XYZ file of C-alpha atoms in Angstrom:
396
model
C 22.687 -32.192 -8.616
C 20.885 -31.813 -5.491
C 18.841 -28.722 -5.277
C 19.597 -26.861 -2.060
C 17.823 -23.708 -1.969
C 14.388 -22.547 -2.930
C 13.333 -18.853 -3.607
C 16.030 -16.113 -4.758
C 14.814 -12.950 -4.183
C 17.363 -10.263 -5.807
C 17.036 -6.358 -6.041
C 17.664 -4.693 -9.408
C 20.151 -1.895 -9.647
C 19.301 0.030 -13.120
C 19.499 3.991 -14.011
C 17.914 7.030 -12.016
C 14.178 7.189 -14.035
C 12.862 10.514 -15.142
C 10.282 11.636 -16.638
C 9.827 10.404 -20.698
C 12.221 7.267 -19.799
C 11.048 4.206 -21.617
C 10.018 2.224 -18.659
C 9.611 -0.923 -20.779
C 12.886 -0.994 -22.082
C 14.943 0.012 -19.273
C 13.239 -3.000 -17.137
C 14.248 -5.292 -20.001
C 17.645 -3.938 -20.516
C 18.026 -4.355 -16.638
C 17.255 -7.697 -16.454
C 18.873 -9.250 -18.963
C 22.303 -7.171 -17.990
C 21.830 -8.619 -14.561
C 21.658 -12.370 -15.560
C 24.847 -11.772 -17.607
C 26.680 -9.671 -14.931
C 25.308 -11.741 -11.805
C 25.688 -15.166 -13.854
C 22.515 -16.904 -13.632
C 20.379 -18.056 -15.891
C 16.404 -17.017 -16.891
C 14.065 -19.559 -16.507
C 10.017 -19.866 -17.363
C 8.110 -18.415 -14.371
C 10.755 -16.311 -13.098
C 8.953 -12.501 -11.897
C 9.919 -9.400 -12.580
C 8.317 -6.394 -10.076
C 8.934 -2.732 -10.755
C 8.101 -0.639 -8.176
C 5.153 2.067 -8.861
C 6.886 5.116 -8.137
C 9.876 4.810 -11.244
C 6.782 3.808 -13.290
C 4.899 6.952 -12.420
C 8.182 8.858 -12.662
C 8.762 7.754 -16.105
C 5.017 8.883 -17.008
C 5.726 12.431 -15.453
C 2.466 11.558 -13.435
C 2.836 14.948 -11.190
C 0.429 17.615 -10.086
C 1.161 20.460 -7.682
C -0.828 21.705 -4.661
C -2.407 24.517 -6.822
C -3.715 21.849 -8.905
C -5.361 19.913 -6.015
C -6.571 23.321 -4.667
C -8.334 23.691 -7.969
C -9.924 20.598 -7.891
C -10.881 21.082 -4.493
C -12.853 24.500 -5.010
C -14.624 22.999 -8.100
C -16.277 20.451 -5.869
C -16.871 22.020 -2.799
C -17.265 25.840 -3.776
C -16.783 28.072 -0.518
C -18.446 25.633 2.135
C -16.977 24.763 5.024
C -14.927 21.219 4.435
C -15.037 18.304 6.771
C -11.593 16.238 6.120
C -11.847 13.154 7.851
C -9.583 10.020 8.836
C -6.340 11.223 7.041
C -3.187 9.032 7.380
C -0.514 10.745 9.570
C 2.181 11.187 7.002
C 4.484 13.990 5.760
C 5.279 12.059 2.725
C 1.576 10.503 1.770
C -0.706 13.054 3.089
C 1.217 16.725 3.743
C 1.277 17.940 0.425
C -2.257 16.706 -0.382
C -3.565 18.894 2.937
C -1.812 21.960 1.819
C -3.735 21.773 -1.770
C -6.925 20.860 0.397
C -6.445 24.106 2.585
C -5.280 26.227 -0.306
C -8.820 25.297 -1.752
C -11.078 26.346 0.826
C -11.379 28.744 3.437
C -12.552 26.521 6.895
C -11.625 23.020 7.225
C -12.643 20.822 10.092
C -10.090 18.200 10.430
C -11.422 14.725 12.292
C -8.789 12.210 13.059
C -9.336 8.713 14.043
C -7.907 7.451 17.587
C -5.817 6.187 18.864
C -4.110 5.544 15.409
C -4.796 6.346 11.848
C -5.880 3.491 9.323
C -2.596 2.343 8.797
C -1.100 2.162 11.993
C 0.024 5.775 12.885
C -0.443 6.266 16.430
C -1.600 9.667 18.187
C -1.486 8.168 21.937
C -1.253 4.386 22.925
C -4.313 2.590 23.534
C -3.258 1.638 26.986
C -3.526 5.522 28.208
C -7.468 5.482 26.525
C -7.964 2.301 29.203
C -6.279 4.896 31.506
C -8.123 8.105 31.078
C -11.532 6.092 30.628
C -11.897 7.094 26.977
C -13.908 4.812 24.237
C -12.626 5.560 20.960
C -15.805 4.123 19.489
C -18.006 6.091 21.266
C -16.472 9.166 22.682
C -15.514 12.514 20.697
C -12.613 14.892 21.441
C -12.068 18.426 20.899
C -8.501 19.324 20.492
C -8.454 20.821 24.144
C -9.817 17.607 25.321
C -7.335 15.745 23.565
C -4.390 17.828 25.110
C -6.284 17.902 28.499
C -5.845 14.137 28.670
C -2.947 13.176 26.543
C -1.057 16.304 26.065
C 1.567 16.538 23.480
C 2.491 13.238 21.747
C 5.404 13.201 18.946
C 5.205 10.335 16.821
C 8.173 7.998 18.073
C 9.929 7.465 14.821
C 9.152 11.111 12.950
C 9.281 12.911 16.119
C 6.290 15.004 14.585
C 3.183 16.139 16.641
C 0.630 15.303 13.822
C -2.184 17.554 15.381
C 0.232 20.438 15.496
C 1.612 19.713 11.903
C -1.461 19.313 10.281
C -3.371 22.221 11.899
C -0.252 24.740 10.912
C -0.248 23.596 7.353
C -3.790 24.032 7.003
C -3.621 27.262 8.524
C -0.115 28.277 6.374
C -2.332 28.121 3.156
C -4.791 30.696 5.057
C -7.477 28.601 6.150
C -8.831 28.259 9.439
C -8.724 24.747 11.224
C -10.763 22.901 13.933
C -9.819 20.181 14.984
C -11.733 17.089 16.490
C -10.636 13.042 17.118
C -13.883 10.555 16.719
C -14.019 6.820 14.870
C -17.636 7.787 13.567
C -17.865 9.071 10.275
C -20.975 10.581 11.350
C -19.677 12.848 13.890
C -18.571 15.027 11.029
C -22.070 15.854 9.956
C -22.034 17.521 13.034
C -19.860 20.614 11.864
C -20.618 20.410 7.865
C -22.608 18.493 5.556
C -19.345 18.847 2.859
C -16.996 15.988 3.435
C -13.439 14.941 1.916
C -12.870 11.687 3.417
C -9.443 10.527 3.115
C -9.201 7.053 4.015
C -7.714 4.310 1.638
C -9.241 1.075 2.072
C -12.589 1.734 4.216
C -13.257 4.669 1.551
C -16.337 3.395 0.185
C -18.276 2.096 3.292
C -17.473 5.750 5.229
C -18.732 7.473 1.977
C -21.551 5.251 1.937
C -22.498 6.075 5.479
C -22.002 9.698 5.621
C -24.608 9.880 2.180
C -26.983 7.553 3.996
C -27.245 10.459 7.027
C -27.778 13.625 5.193
C -24.047 14.449 3.561
C -24.462 17.452 1.007
C -21.439 16.778 -0.759
C -19.115 13.699 -0.315
C -15.764 12.843 -2.037
C -12.770 10.992 -1.094
C -8.887 11.422 -2.029
C -9.929 8.892 -4.849
C -12.061 11.905 -6.283
C -9.446 14.500 -6.398
C -7.387 14.941 -9.397
C -9.069 11.833 -11.485
C -8.899 13.600 -14.018
C -6.401 16.480 -15.620
C -6.442 19.937 -14.183
C -4.797 22.406 -16.400
C -2.697 19.664 -17.917
C -1.919 18.386 -14.575
C -1.101 14.558 -13.924
C -4.196 12.717 -12.813
C -5.370 8.874 -11.593
C -8.441 7.687 -13.143
C -9.172 5.000 -10.595
C -7.609 6.378 -7.428
C -6.979 10.132 -7.833
C -4.725 11.463 -5.214
C -4.663 7.773 -3.385
C -1.282 6.482 -3.510
C 0.180 9.946 -4.055
C 3.764 10.534 -2.437
C 5.622 14.406 -1.629
C 7.574 15.141 -4.924
C 8.735 18.726 -4.079
C 7.280 21.319 -1.248
C 4.643 21.661 -3.687
C 4.053 19.216 -6.009
C 2.719 15.354 -5.682
C 3.595 12.386 -7.499
C 0.508 10.712 -8.261
C -0.029 6.537 -8.751
C 0.859 5.302 -12.308
C -1.960 5.352 -14.696
C -2.614 2.111 -16.955
C -0.329 -0.189 -15.909
C -1.639 -3.436 -17.511
C -0.286 -2.724 -21.072
C 3.261 -2.020 -19.642
C 3.518 -5.378 -17.795
C 2.158 -7.137 -21.000
C 4.570 -5.343 -23.057
C 7.686 -6.208 -20.804
C 6.852 -9.845 -20.528
C 6.269 -9.881 -24.390
C 9.624 -8.029 -25.142
C 11.470 -10.533 -22.273
C 9.763 -13.738 -24.450
C 11.170 -12.096 -27.507
C 14.674 -11.896 -26.392
C 15.056 -14.663 -23.736
C 12.501 -17.498 -25.098
C 10.866 -17.561 -21.559
C 7.871 -16.404 -20.100
C 8.429 -13.924 -17.129
C 5.639 -12.677 -15.041
C 5.784 -8.893 -14.468
C 3.799 -7.052 -11.931
C 3.784 -3.352 -10.657
C 4.211 -3.116 -6.868
C 3.382 -0.593 -4.224
C 2.961 -0.743 -0.487
C 3.011 -4.345 0.819
C 1.687 -5.452 3.894
C 3.653 -6.181 7.417
C 3.346 -4.815 10.687
C 6.486 -3.311 12.376
C 5.650 -4.091 15.863
C 7.290 -1.663 18.069
C 5.878 1.358 15.523
C 2.514 -0.767 14.709
C 2.820 0.474 11.342
C 1.185 -1.454 8.520
C 2.439 -0.269 5.479
C -0.432 -0.668 2.899
C -1.094 3.407 2.302
C -1.275 2.776 -1.431
C -4.892 1.655 -2.911
C -3.562 -1.676 -4.185
C -0.431 -3.458 -3.716
C -0.326 -4.189 -7.491
C -1.809 -2.130 -10.132
C -0.852 -4.042 -12.976
C 0.231 -7.547 -13.125
C 0.507 -10.398 -15.737
C -1.972 -13.609 -16.028
C 0.339 -15.688 -14.247
C 0.024 -13.741 -11.284
C -3.452 -14.295 -10.762
C -5.099 -16.318 -8.002
C -3.814 -17.585 -4.223
C -0.947 -20.136 -3.521
C -1.912 -24.130 -3.376
C 0.236 -25.309 -1.049
C 0.431 -28.028 1.475
C 2.263 -27.847 4.812
C 5.250 -29.746 5.113
C 4.931 -30.094 8.847
C 1.456 -30.852 9.078
C 2.539 -34.265 6.878
C 5.682 -34.911 8.910
C 3.301 -34.309 12.146
C 0.209 -36.677 10.763
C 0.485 -38.108 7.458
C 3.799 -39.711 7.620
C 4.947 -39.031 11.516
C 6.196 -42.958 11.343
C 8.794 -42.184 8.617
C 12.174 -40.695 9.024
C 14.926 -39.775 6.788
C 14.582 -40.802 2.983
C 11.479 -42.700 3.435
C 9.831 -39.218 5.268
C 11.151 -36.918 1.915
C 9.974 -39.610 -0.215
C 6.591 -39.807 1.012
C 6.532 -35.919 0.847
C 7.423 -35.433 -2.484
C 4.920 -37.690 -3.614
C 2.319 -36.638 -1.642
C 2.967 -33.151 -2.882
C 3.391 -34.503 -6.768
C -0.524 -35.878 -6.174
C -2.269 -32.993 -4.473
C -5.369 -31.717 -5.762
C -5.455 -28.728 -7.714
C -8.010 -26.940 -4.897
C -6.823 -27.387 -1.137
C -9.268 -25.040 -0.131
C -10.307 -26.131 3.181
C -8.261 -29.298 3.534
C -6.328 -29.901 6.782
C -2.985 -29.904 4.977
C -3.226 -26.685 3.578
C -3.644 -25.116 7.186
C -1.560 -22.444 7.746
C -0.332 -21.698 4.182
C -1.434 -18.005 3.968
C -4.294 -18.033 1.698
C -3.552 -14.791 0.406
C -3.026 -13.327 -3.028
C -0.246 -14.033 -4.868
C -0.033 -10.305 -5.585
C -0.054 -9.203 -2.688
C 2.487 -12.025 -0.981
C 4.252 -10.976 -3.769
C 4.435 -6.975 -3.172
C 5.233 -7.966 0.128
C 8.376 -9.594 -0.753
C 9.171 -7.114 -3.014
C 8.413 -3.790 -1.089
C 10.614 -5.429 1.939
C 13.280 -6.267 -0.816
C 13.478 -2.603 -2.277
C 12.992 -0.407 0.655
C 11.806 3.059 0.595
C 15.286 4.548 0.633
C 18.568 4.641 -0.891
C 18.921 1.074 -1.572
C 18.570 1.919 -5.518
C 16.663 -1.282 -6.351
C 13.402 -0.387 -7.886
C 13.083 -3.981 -9.905
C 12.756 -6.855 -8.116
C 13.706 -10.417 -9.644
C 12.369 -13.717 -8.036
C 13.279 -16.689 -8.988
C 11.755 -20.465 -7.673
C 8.707 -18.446 -6.029
C 6.183 -21.483 -7.738
C 8.905 -24.439 -6.832
C 7.798 -26.454 -4.213
C 9.783 -29.207 -2.330
C 9.974 -31.696 -5.121
C 11.780 -29.287 -7.748
């Protein structure tokens, strides 16, 4: 029978997962039950992905703002803290900021502009041009910002993040000064003690600050990177990748995911005889063209994945072959020529013209983005994604 479908992606509905649940058993049972109910066959090189959120829930990886405050005090003492480059997110950063403020008396909050690291805008870049402001060189006070741009609410959340973050800090009893700069060194004019809150650029920011006279430099990855009074923690990423859980607590990024994915793969192999790839996924990477948000608020797309998901795609571009190598062919002859080309393609197509435009990114990043878009972040109730045919091509 002719095959007419390529990759198939299914969001799997499972039970609501709570602290202490056996996430491995739940995933295996959900996959097996879904295949039975939906009537599809499990095959070698199928992929099951699990959102990091339910893994962390099962681990009970939670901490309170008091735990954050305790760690902040232990690292900074009574010093004024410069809090730099946070993303603008009630879910991702608000409770972290409450804990930071609760652990100190004075905060200098330095926001990047016109947007944060993941694309949330404080002001439209065209407005900077109109006002003659250079975001790479100009440092603005809160009064400067308000004079030029007034009060701007985020188009999706309806929140003025300047007021919101300042109010969170002051509600914890700390003083707050807000400044705007894209140069990490700016904060050193206000304090030599810095907590840098950027995600993917954090290592560079720490290096710049340290090389320019900072006294104490920590990142969010250094806060709660070990347990505080029995709290949850993440050894590799600290508070990075955390989400708001309750009004006074956060759920951290999951710990030690590699044994989990390897165990799920082994259990599925035992049950089905098939080798299924498994990964835990967080935020993917995709830009909203209207809101300009990139996602990417987690420190990595996948904190754990089985060995078969390592590497990058090795694909040729069908339209390139059709327009160039086989432009003289049509119909069955064209299909046969392209199929034979694919079957005999080189194992490494890096630099080959036939591979241009085939998205040379890591498999885990691509599959994580596919999974994240499928599961969504709301009430779909599909924290597991089952993917079939991802590694197939035009010939199979």
